[in-house]
Amino acid sequence: MARRKKLYEGKAKILYEGTEPGTIVQYFKDDATAFNAEKKDVIDGKGVLNNRLSEFFMKGLTQLGIPNHFIKRLNMREQLVRAAEIVPLEIIVRNVAAGSMAKRLGMEEGTPLPRPIVEFSYKDDSLGDPLVPEEYIAAFGWASQQEMDEIVSMALRVNDYLSGVMYGVGIKLVDFKIEMGRVYEGDFPRLIVADEISPDSCRLWDIETGQKLDKDVFRRDLGNLTDAYTEVARRLGVMPSNVTHTPTKPTLIN
Ligand SMILES: Nc1ncnc2c1ncn2[C@@H]1O[C@H](COP(=O)(O)OP(=O)(O)O)[C@@H](O)[C@H]1O
Ligand SMILES: [Mg+2]
């Protein structure tokens, strides 16, 4: 394969220069991290599953007219996306109290929220992605007030879509995180959903049993992460035929 320019290596993905101007190749790694990378491991097959699942969800958003960066899947671990100027926020939507919210407010995990709540954290690993009020976002110019209105309404639409899709396969969407970016048409910026939508960035609980099918399996040592993600993929009918996660060393997939 011709050498490509690596643009960025993050915790879960590598970005390469895309084939066309304005495009990027996202390579999904098997690396799993939690608690701001204090806990790390390599989970065989995770990247393949997340590449497929993110493709599935982004295509669903496209069908509903929710703009996003997905262009096409290139292979088992890579997808071509539109390059965007990432808004430095993690946009979190919650339907049920869990994780940091449950902890912060002393709520029992699993308590349904009166309505979906959108919150923002400032994307900065060295600070541990701190929760920020909207006031900061406008004041520091991370996004304009008009963009914030659009971010909130898009995030809620994504929530309706994802909740529905998950509900249809017996999974409760507890919360999720997305990133958004700007693409320019001339001088005019437009917001699109970027990064990934996968069990790495959602909390997914089986409706019947409450079993966790997301990255909490890794964070909290609840079992085999690949099995959990494979179950989500299987229920959604997103089952790559050649995903294997044998305990022996896998063959290199490029
Ligand atoms: N369409 C896009 N254009 C530009 N950057 C993107 C796009 N989608 C995602 N990114 C960025 O690519 C990186 C993805 O790699 P990841 O391993 O998730 O990084 P991190 O460790 O920063 O979370 C993130 O920093 C994300 O903001
Ligand atoms: Mg990331």
Coordinates of C-alpha atoms and ligand atoms in Angstrom, one line a residue:
M1 CA 0.0 0.0 0.0
A2 CA 1.3 3.5 -0.9
R3 CA 2.5 5.4 2.1
R4 CA 0.0 7.8 3.4
K5 CA 0.5 10.8 5.5
K6 CA -0.5 10.2 9.1
L7 CA -2.3 13.3 10.4
Y8 CA -3.0 12.2 14.0
E9 CA -2.9 9.2 16.3
G10 CA -5.5 9.2 19.1
K11 CA -6.5 6.7 21.7
A12 CA -8.8 4.7 19.5
K13 CA -8.2 5.8 15.9
I14 CA -5.5 7.0 13.5
L15 CA -6.2 9.7 11.0
Y16 CA -4.5 9.6 7.6
E17 CA -4.8 12.0 4.7
G18 CA -7.6 11.0 2.5
T19 CA -7.6 10.1 -1.2
E20 CA -9.4 13.4 -2.2
P21 CA -8.8 16.9 -0.8
G22 CA -11.1 17.5 2.2
T23 CA -11.2 13.8 3.1
I24 CA -9.6 11.8 5.9
V25 CA -9.2 8.1 6.4
Q26 CA -10.1 6.9 9.9
Y27 CA -8.4 3.8 11.0
F28 CA -10.0 2.0 13.9
K29 CA -7.5 0.5 16.3
D30 CA -8.1 -2.3 18.8
D31 CA -6.8 -0.1 21.6
A32 CA -9.2 0.5 24.5
T33 CA -8.6 3.2 27.1
A34 CA -10.6 4.4 30.0
F35 CA -10.3 6.9 32.8
N36 CA -8.4 9.3 30.6
A37 CA -6.0 6.5 29.4
E38 CA -5.1 5.4 32.9
K39 CA -6.5 2.0 32.0
K40 CA -5.4 0.5 28.7
D41 CA -5.6 -2.7 26.8
V42 CA -5.7 -4.1 23.3
I43 CA -9.0 -5.8 22.5
D44 CA -8.8 -8.1 19.5
G45 CA -11.5 -7.2 17.0
K46 CA -12.8 -4.0 18.6
G47 CA -11.6 -1.8 15.8
V48 CA -13.3 -3.9 13.1
L49 CA -16.6 -3.9 15.0
N50 CA -16.5 -0.1 15.7
N51 CA -15.7 0.6 12.1
R52 CA -18.8 -1.3 11.0
L53 CA -21.0 0.0 13.7
S54 CA -20.1 3.6 13.2
E55 CA -20.7 3.1 9.5
F56 CA -24.1 1.7 10.3
F57 CA -25.2 4.5 12.6
M58 CA -23.8 7.3 10.4
K59 CA -25.6 5.9 7.4
G60 CA -28.8 5.9 9.4
L61 CA -28.3 9.5 10.3
T62 CA -27.8 10.3 6.6
Q63 CA -31.1 8.6 5.8
L64 CA -32.8 10.9 8.3
G65 CA -31.1 14.0 6.9
I66 CA -28.7 14.5 9.8
P67 CA -25.5 15.6 8.2
N68 CA -22.4 13.6 9.2
H69 CA -18.8 13.0 8.0
F70 CA -19.2 9.5 6.7
I71 CA -18.4 9.0 3.0
K72 CA -17.7 5.2 2.6
R73 CA -16.1 2.3 4.3
L74 CA -12.8 1.4 2.7
N75 CA -12.0 -1.9 4.4
M76 CA -12.3 -3.8 7.7
R77 CA -10.7 -1.1 9.8
E78 CA -10.9 2.1 7.7
Q79 CA -13.5 4.5 6.5
L80 CA -13.3 7.6 4.4
V81 CA -14.8 10.7 6.1
R82 CA -15.1 14.4 5.3
A83 CA -12.4 16.4 7.0
A84 CA -14.0 18.7 9.5
E85 CA -12.8 21.5 11.9
I86 CA -13.7 19.7 15.1
V87 CA -15.6 21.8 17.7
P88 CA -13.5 21.1 20.9
L89 CA -16.5 19.7 22.8
E90 CA -17.7 16.3 23.8
I91 CA -21.5 16.5 23.3
I92 CA -23.1 14.2 25.8
V93 CA -26.8 13.2 25.7
R94 CA -28.3 11.3 28.7
N95 CA -31.6 9.5 29.0
V96 CA -30.9 7.6 32.2
A97 CA -28.5 8.6 35.1
A98 CA -25.2 6.7 34.9
G99 CA -21.5 7.2 35.1
S100 CA -20.2 10.7 36.0
M101 CA -23.7 12.2 36.3
A102 CA -24.9 9.6 38.7
K103 CA -21.7 10.1 40.8
R104 CA -21.8 13.9 40.7
L105 CA -25.4 14.0 41.8
G106 CA -25.4 11.0 44.1
M107 CA -28.1 9.4 41.9
E108 CA -28.5 5.7 41.6
E109 CA -27.3 4.4 38.2
G110 CA -30.3 3.5 36.1
T111 CA -32.6 6.3 37.3
P112 CA -34.6 7.6 34.3
L113 CA -34.2 11.3 33.7
P114 CA -37.3 13.5 33.3
R115 CA -36.2 14.4 29.8
P116 CA -33.0 13.9 27.7
I117 CA -30.2 16.1 29.0
V118 CA -27.5 17.5 26.8
E119 CA -24.2 18.4 28.5
F120 CA -20.8 19.5 27.2
S121 CA -17.3 18.8 28.2
Y122 CA -14.2 20.6 26.9
K123 CA -12.1 18.2 24.8
D124 CA -8.7 18.2 26.5
D125 CA -7.2 15.0 27.7
S126 CA -4.7 16.8 29.9
L127 CA -7.6 18.4 31.9
G128 CA -9.6 15.2 31.8
D129 CA -12.3 16.6 29.5
P130 CA -14.0 18.8 32.2
L131 CA -17.7 19.5 32.1
V132 CA -18.3 23.1 31.0
P133 CA -21.4 25.3 31.1
E134 CA -22.7 26.8 27.8
E135 CA -21.6 30.2 29.1
Y136 CA -18.0 29.2 28.8
I137 CA -18.5 27.9 25.2
A138 CA -19.7 31.2 23.9
A139 CA -17.3 33.3 26.0
F140 CA -14.2 31.4 24.9
G141 CA -15.4 31.2 21.3
W142 CA -15.4 27.4 21.1
A143 CA -18.8 27.6 19.3
S144 CA -21.2 30.5 18.6
Q145 CA -24.6 30.7 20.2
Q146 CA -26.2 29.9 16.9
E147 CA -24.0 26.8 16.6
M148 CA -24.8 25.8 20.1
D149 CA -28.5 25.9 19.3
E150 CA -27.9 23.7 16.3
I151 CA -25.6 21.4 18.2
V152 CA -28.3 20.8 20.8
S153 CA -31.0 20.2 18.3
M154 CA -28.8 17.8 16.2
A155 CA -27.7 16.0 19.3
L156 CA -31.4 15.4 20.3
R157 CA -32.2 14.2 16.8
V158 CA -29.3 11.8 17.0
N159 CA -30.7 10.7 20.4
D160 CA -34.1 10.0 19.0
Y161 CA -32.6 8.0 16.1
L162 CA -30.2 6.0 18.2
S163 CA -32.7 5.3 21.0
G164 CA -35.2 4.0 18.5
V165 CA -32.8 1.8 16.7
M166 CA -31.5 0.4 20.0
Y167 CA -35.0 -0.1 21.4
G168 CA -35.9 -2.1 18.3
V169 CA -33.2 -4.6 19.2
G170 CA -33.9 -4.8 22.9
I171 CA -31.3 -2.3 24.0
K172 CA -31.7 0.8 26.1
L173 CA -29.7 3.8 25.1
V174 CA -28.6 5.2 28.5
D175 CA -26.3 7.9 27.2
F176 CA -23.9 8.7 24.4
K177 CA -21.2 11.1 23.3
I178 CA -20.7 12.7 19.9
E179 CA -18.3 15.2 18.4
M180 CA -19.3 17.7 15.8
G181 CA -17.2 19.6 13.2
R182 CA -17.5 22.4 10.7
V183 CA -17.2 22.0 7.0
Y184 CA -17.1 25.0 4.8
E185 CA -19.2 25.7 1.7
G186 CA -17.4 28.8 0.5
D187 CA -17.0 30.9 3.6
F188 CA -20.2 29.4 5.1
P189 CA -19.6 26.9 7.9
R190 CA -22.0 24.0 8.4
L191 CA -22.0 21.6 11.3
I192 CA -21.8 17.8 10.8
V193 CA -21.6 14.9 13.2
A194 CA -18.0 13.6 13.1
D195 CA -15.7 11.2 15.0
E196 CA -17.6 7.9 15.7
I197 CA -20.8 6.4 17.0
S198 CA -20.0 3.0 18.6
P199 CA -20.3 1.1 21.8
D200 CA -17.1 2.9 22.8
S201 CA -19.1 6.1 23.0
C202 CA -22.5 4.9 24.2
R203 CA -24.0 3.3 27.2
L204 CA -26.1 0.4 26.1
W205 CA -28.0 -1.9 28.5
D206 CA -30.0 -4.9 27.5
I207 CA -33.6 -4.0 28.2
E208 CA -34.5 -7.4 29.7
T209 CA -31.5 -8.2 31.8
G210 CA -29.7 -4.9 32.3
Q211 CA -26.5 -6.5 30.9
K212 CA -24.0 -3.9 29.8
L213 CA -23.1 -4.0 26.1
D214 CA -20.7 -1.0 25.9
K215 CA -17.3 0.2 27.1
D216 CA -18.3 -0.1 30.7
V217 CA -17.6 -3.8 30.3
F218 CA -13.9 -2.8 29.9
R219 CA -14.0 0.1 32.4
R220 CA -15.5 -2.1 35.1
D221 CA -14.0 -5.5 34.2
L222 CA -17.4 -7.0 33.5
G223 CA -16.3 -9.6 30.9
N224 CA -15.2 -9.8 27.3
L225 CA -15.6 -6.5 25.5
T226 CA -15.5 -8.0 22.0
D227 CA -18.4 -10.4 22.9
A228 CA -20.5 -7.4 24.1
Y229 CA -19.8 -5.4 20.9
T230 CA -20.4 -8.4 18.7
E231 CA -23.8 -8.9 20.4
V232 CA -24.7 -5.3 19.6
A233 CA -23.6 -5.8 15.9
R234 CA -25.4 -9.1 15.7
R235 CA -28.7 -7.7 16.9
L236 CA -28.4 -4.8 14.5
G237 CA -27.7 -7.2 11.6
V238 CA -24.2 -5.6 11.2
M239 CA -22.3 -8.8 11.4
P240 CA -19.1 -8.8 9.4
S241 CA -18.6 -12.3 8.2
N242 CA -14.9 -12.5 8.9
V243 CA -14.6 -11.0 12.3
T244 CA -12.7 -13.4 14.5
H245 CA -11.6 -12.8 17.9
T246 CA -9.7 -16.0 18.7
P247 CA -7.4 -15.8 21.7
T248 CA -4.4 -16.6 19.4
K249 CA -2.7 -13.7 17.7
P250 CA -4.8 -12.4 14.9
T251 CA -3.6 -11.9 11.3
L252 CA -2.8 -8.4 10.4
I253 CA -5.8 -6.7 8.7
N254 CA -5.0 -3.5 6.8
Ligands
LIG1 N1 -14.3 14.3 10.3 C1 -13.2 14.6 11.1 N2 -12.3 15.5 10.7 C2 -11.3 15.8 11.5 N3 -11.0 15.3 12.7 C3 -11.9 14.3 13.1 C4 -13.0 13.9 12.3 N4 -13.7 12.9 13.0 C5 -13.0 12.7 14.1 N5 -11.9 13.6 14.2 C6 -10.9 13.6 15.3 O1 -10.1 12.5 15.1 C7 -9.6 12.0 16.4 C8 -10.1 10.5 16.4 O2 -9.2 9.8 17.1 P1 -9.4 9.2 18.6 O3 -8.5 8.1 18.8 O4 -10.8 9.1 18.9 O5 -8.8 10.5 19.3 P2 -8.8 11.0 20.8 O6 -7.8 10.1 21.6 O7 -8.4 12.4 20.7 O8 -10.2 10.8 21.3 C9 -10.3 12.8 17.4 O9 -9.4 13.8 17.9 C10 -11.5 13.5 16.7 O10 -11.8 14.7 17.2
MG2 MG -11.9 9.8 20.6

